[in-house]
Every structure is written in structure tokens, then in C-alpha cells.
Backbone as CSV, one residue per row, in Angstrom:
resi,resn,N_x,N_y,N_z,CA_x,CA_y,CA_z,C_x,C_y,C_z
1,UNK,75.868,60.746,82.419,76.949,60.323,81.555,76.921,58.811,81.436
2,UNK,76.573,58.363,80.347,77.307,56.771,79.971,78.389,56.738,80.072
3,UNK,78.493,55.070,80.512,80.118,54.883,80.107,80.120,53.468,79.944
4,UNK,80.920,53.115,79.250,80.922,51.245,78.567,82.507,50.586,79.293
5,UNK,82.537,49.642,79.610,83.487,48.745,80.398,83.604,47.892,79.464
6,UNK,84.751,47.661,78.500,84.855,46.171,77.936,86.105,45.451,78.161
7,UNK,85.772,44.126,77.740,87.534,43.150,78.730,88.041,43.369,76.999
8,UNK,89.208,43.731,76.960,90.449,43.680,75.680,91.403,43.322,75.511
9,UNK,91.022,41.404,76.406,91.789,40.496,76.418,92.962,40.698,77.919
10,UNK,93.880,41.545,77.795,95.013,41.376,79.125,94.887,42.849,79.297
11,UNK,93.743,43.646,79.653,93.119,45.020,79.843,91.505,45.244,79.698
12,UNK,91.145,46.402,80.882,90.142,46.250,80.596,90.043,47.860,80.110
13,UNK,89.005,48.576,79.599,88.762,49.455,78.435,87.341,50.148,78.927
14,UNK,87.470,51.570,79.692,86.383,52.246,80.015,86.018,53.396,79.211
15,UNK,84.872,53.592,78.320,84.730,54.918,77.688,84.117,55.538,77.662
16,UNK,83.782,57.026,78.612,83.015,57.684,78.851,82.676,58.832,77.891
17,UNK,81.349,58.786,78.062,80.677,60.078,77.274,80.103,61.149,77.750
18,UNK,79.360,62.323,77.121,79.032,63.257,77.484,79.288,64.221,78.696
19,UNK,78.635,64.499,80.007,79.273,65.010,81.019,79.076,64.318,82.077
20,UNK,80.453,64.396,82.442,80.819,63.554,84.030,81.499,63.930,85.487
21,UNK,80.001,63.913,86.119,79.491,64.894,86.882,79.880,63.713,88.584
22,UNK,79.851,63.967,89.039,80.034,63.505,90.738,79.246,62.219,90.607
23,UNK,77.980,61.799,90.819,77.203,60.691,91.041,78.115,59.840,89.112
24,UNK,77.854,60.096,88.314,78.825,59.413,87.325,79.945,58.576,87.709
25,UNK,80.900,59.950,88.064,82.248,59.469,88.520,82.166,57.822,89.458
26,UNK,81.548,58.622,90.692,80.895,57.163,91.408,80.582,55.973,90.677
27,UNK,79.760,55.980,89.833,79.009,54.848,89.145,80.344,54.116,88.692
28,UNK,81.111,54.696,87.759,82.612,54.142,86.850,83.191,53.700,88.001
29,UNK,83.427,54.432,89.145,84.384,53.638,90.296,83.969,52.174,90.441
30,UNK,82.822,52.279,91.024,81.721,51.310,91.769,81.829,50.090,90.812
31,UNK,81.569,50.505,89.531,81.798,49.398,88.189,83.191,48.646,88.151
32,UNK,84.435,49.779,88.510,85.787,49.233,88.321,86.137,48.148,89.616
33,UNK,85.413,48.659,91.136,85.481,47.991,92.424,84.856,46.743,92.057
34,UNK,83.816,46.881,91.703,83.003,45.451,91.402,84.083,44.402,90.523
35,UNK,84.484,44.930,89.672,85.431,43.657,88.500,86.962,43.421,89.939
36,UNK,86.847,43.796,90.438,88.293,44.219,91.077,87.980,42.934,92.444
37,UNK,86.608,43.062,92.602,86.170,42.243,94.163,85.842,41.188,93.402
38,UNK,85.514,40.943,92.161,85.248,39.144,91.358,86.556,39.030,90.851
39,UNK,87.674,39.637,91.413,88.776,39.050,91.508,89.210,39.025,89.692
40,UNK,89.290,40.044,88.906,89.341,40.283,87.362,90.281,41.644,87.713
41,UNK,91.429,41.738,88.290,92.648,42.895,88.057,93.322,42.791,86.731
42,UNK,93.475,43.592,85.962,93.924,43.843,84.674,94.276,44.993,84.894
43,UNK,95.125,45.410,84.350,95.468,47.030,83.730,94.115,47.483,82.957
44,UNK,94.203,49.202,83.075,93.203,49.184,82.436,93.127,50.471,81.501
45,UNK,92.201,51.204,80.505,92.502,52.118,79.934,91.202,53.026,80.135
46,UNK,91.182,54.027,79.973,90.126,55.247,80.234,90.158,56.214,79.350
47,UNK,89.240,55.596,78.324,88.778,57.086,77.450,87.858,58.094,78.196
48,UNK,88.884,59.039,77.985,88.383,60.605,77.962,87.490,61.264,77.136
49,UNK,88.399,60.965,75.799,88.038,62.061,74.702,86.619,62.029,74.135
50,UNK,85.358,61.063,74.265,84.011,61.679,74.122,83.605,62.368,75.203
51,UNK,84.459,63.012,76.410,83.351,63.724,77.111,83.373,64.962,77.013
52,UNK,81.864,65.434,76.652,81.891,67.317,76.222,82.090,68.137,77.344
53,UNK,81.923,67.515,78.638,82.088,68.008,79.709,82.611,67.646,81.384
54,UNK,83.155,68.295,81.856,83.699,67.750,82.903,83.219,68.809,84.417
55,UNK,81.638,68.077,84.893,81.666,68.793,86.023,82.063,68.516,87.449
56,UNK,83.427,68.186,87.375,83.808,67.209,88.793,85.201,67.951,88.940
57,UNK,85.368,68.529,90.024,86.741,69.317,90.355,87.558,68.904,91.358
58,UNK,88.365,69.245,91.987,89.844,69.071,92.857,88.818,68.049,93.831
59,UNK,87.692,68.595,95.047,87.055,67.920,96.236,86.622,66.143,95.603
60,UNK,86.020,65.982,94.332,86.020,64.948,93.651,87.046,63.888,93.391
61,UNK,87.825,64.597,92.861,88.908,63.872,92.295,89.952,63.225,93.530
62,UNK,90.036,64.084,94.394,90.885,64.178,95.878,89.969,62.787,96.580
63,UNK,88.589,62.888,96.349,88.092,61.896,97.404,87.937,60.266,96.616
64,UNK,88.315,60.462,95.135,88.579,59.343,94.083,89.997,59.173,94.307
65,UNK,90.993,59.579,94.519,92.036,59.095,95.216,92.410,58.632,96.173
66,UNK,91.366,59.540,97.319,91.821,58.652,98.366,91.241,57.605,98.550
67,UNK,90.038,56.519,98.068,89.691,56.354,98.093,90.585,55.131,96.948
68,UNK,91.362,55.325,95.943,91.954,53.951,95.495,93.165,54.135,96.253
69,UNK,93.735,55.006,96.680,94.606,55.221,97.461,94.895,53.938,98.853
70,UNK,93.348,53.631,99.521,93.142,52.730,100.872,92.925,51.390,99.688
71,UNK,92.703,51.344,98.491,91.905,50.221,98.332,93.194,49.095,98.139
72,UNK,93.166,48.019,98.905,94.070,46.844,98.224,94.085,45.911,96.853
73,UNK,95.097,46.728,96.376,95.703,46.045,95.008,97.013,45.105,95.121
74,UNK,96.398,43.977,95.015,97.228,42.393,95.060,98.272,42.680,93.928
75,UNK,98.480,43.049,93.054,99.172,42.924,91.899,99.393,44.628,91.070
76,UNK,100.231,45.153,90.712,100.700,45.921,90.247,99.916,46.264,88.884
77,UNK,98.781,47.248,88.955,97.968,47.333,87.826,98.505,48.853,87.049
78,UNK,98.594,48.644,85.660,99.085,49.942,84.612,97.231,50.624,84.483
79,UNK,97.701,52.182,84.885,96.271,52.723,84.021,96.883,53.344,83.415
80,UNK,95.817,53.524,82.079,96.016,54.788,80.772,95.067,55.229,81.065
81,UNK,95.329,56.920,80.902,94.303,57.776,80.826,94.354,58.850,79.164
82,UNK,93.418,58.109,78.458,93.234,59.491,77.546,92.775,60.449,77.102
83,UNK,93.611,61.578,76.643,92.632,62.774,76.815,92.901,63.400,75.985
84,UNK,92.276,64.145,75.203,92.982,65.064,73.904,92.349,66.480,74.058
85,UNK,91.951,67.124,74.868,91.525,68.158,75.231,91.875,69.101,76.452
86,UNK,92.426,70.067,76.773,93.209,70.750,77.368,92.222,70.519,78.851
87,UNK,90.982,70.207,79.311,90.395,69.835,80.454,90.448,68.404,80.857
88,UNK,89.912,67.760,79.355,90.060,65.745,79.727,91.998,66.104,80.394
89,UNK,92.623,66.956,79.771,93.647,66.142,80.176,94.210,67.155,81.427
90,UNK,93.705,68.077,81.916,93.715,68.569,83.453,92.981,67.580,84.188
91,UNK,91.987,66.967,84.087,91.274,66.164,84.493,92.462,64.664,85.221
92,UNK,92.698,64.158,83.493,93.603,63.305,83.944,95.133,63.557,84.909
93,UNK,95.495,64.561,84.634,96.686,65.185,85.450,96.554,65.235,87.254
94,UNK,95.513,65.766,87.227,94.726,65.648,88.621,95.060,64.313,89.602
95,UNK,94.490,63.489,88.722,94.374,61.859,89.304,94.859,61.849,89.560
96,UNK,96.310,61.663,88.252,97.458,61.019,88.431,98.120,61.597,89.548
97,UNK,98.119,62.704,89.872,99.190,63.681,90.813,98.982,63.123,92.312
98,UNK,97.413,62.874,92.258,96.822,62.603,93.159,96.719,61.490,94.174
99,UNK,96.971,60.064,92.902,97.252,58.940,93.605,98.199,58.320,94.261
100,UNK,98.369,57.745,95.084,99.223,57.156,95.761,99.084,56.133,96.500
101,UNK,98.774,54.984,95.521,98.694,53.606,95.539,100.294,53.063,95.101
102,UNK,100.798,53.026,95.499,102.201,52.299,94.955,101.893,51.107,93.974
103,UNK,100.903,50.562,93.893,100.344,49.610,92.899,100.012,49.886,91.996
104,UNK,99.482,51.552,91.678,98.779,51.256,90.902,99.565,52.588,89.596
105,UNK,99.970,52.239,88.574,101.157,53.293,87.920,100.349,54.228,87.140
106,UNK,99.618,55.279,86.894,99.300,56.013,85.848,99.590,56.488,84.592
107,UNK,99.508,56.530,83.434,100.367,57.298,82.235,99.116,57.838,81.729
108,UNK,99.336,59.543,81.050,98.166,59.935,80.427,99.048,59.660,78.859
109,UNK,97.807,59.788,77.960,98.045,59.575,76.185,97.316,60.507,75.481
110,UNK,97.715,60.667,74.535,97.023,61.558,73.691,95.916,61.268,72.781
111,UNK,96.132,59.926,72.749,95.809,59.162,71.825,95.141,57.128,72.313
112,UNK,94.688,56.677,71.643,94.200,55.537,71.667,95.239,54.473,71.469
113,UNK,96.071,54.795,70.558,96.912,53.655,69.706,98.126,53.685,70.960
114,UNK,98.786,55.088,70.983,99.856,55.039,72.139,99.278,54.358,74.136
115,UNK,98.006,54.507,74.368,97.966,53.939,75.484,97.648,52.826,75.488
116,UNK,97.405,52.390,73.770,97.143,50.627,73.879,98.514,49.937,73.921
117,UNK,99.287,50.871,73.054,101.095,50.419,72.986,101.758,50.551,74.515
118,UNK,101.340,51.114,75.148,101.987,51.203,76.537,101.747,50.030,76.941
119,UNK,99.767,49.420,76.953,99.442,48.004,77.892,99.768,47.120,77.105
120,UNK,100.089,47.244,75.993,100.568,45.778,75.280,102.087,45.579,75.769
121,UNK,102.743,46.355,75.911,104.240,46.632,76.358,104.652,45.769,77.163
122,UNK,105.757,44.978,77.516,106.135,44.053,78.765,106.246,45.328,79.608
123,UNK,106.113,44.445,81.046,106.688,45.878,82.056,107.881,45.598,82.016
């Protein structure tokens, strides 16, 4: 699975494609840890909706939580997750249920325009 990281000014913007499978998942973490340790925390957003497939279940997702769960977040970061497909967005539901970073707030979207309107939003 590709996936593209771009900065969108006061957010950063991840969009994954095709299927995203365990070693994937990793890679997107590893990418988000890296901007996070050069000291670049932004809110950030996560397209869903190009992926045709999702082979990563509960043991995955559970060990991607706990795992931002330990990680220290200096500053109170917004994620969007979007998903327009009845799995992207079990997928995203998962996470969210899952995390428990007090730092770090989740919202899923349906859409592109509404999770950009959320990070443009004052808190």
C-alpha cells in the first residue's frame, strides 16, 4: 500500500491507497513518529477512502493504540479520520474506541471538506 504525507499548512494530510495490510500500517506509523521526533506536531488528517482493502484487524489496530497510547504528546493534537465505506469506517471506529491518549482527540468524517472544517476550526 502507498501512502503520501503532505504539510497543509497548520495540519498534516495522510492518504492511503490500495490495501493496508500490517507491515503498511507500520510504515504510516513510523512516518507519523518520525515528523513527531523532528519536533513538527500538527493535527492531522487520514484519508481512508482510496483504500480497496483493509487487511489489518482488532490484534493490529489494539497494538497501534497501544502503542500511541505510551507515546508522549507535548501538545493536544486533533485527528480526522475519513472514511466513506462501511469497513474504512469500522476501521476508523476501531482506533478511535481504542485510543487513549488524552492528547490526542479523534473525529471520523465522511467526507474531505467536513474533516478539513473541523482542523480549520478554533478549538
Amino acid at each position: 500500500m502507498p501512502f503520501e504525507i503532505s504539510d497543509e499548512g497548520n495540519f498534516h494530510s495522510a492518504r492511503l491507497f490500495g490495501v493496508l495490510d500490517r507491515p503498511d500500517l507500520d510504515a504510516v506509523m513510523h512516518a507519523v513518529e518520525r515528523l513527531e521526533d523532528e519536533g513538527v506536531l500538527r493535527d492531522r488528517l487520514t484519508d481512508l477512502t482510496a483504500l480497496e482493502r483493509i487487511d489489518v484487524g482488532f490484534e493490529e489496530v489494539f497494538a497501534l493504540a497501544v502503542k500511541r497510547g505510551e507515546r508522549k504528546v507535548p501538545a493536544p493534537i486533533r485527528s480526522a479520520l475519513v472514511a466513506n465505506r462501511p469497513v474504512q469506517f469500522g476501521f476508523a471506529r476501531m482506533f478511535q474506541m481504542l485510543n487513549d491518549n488524552p492528547r490526542i482527540q479523534i473525529r471520523i468524517f465522511g467526507n474531505l471538506e467536513e474533516a478539513q472544517r473541523w482542523l480549520h476550526s478554533s478549538r
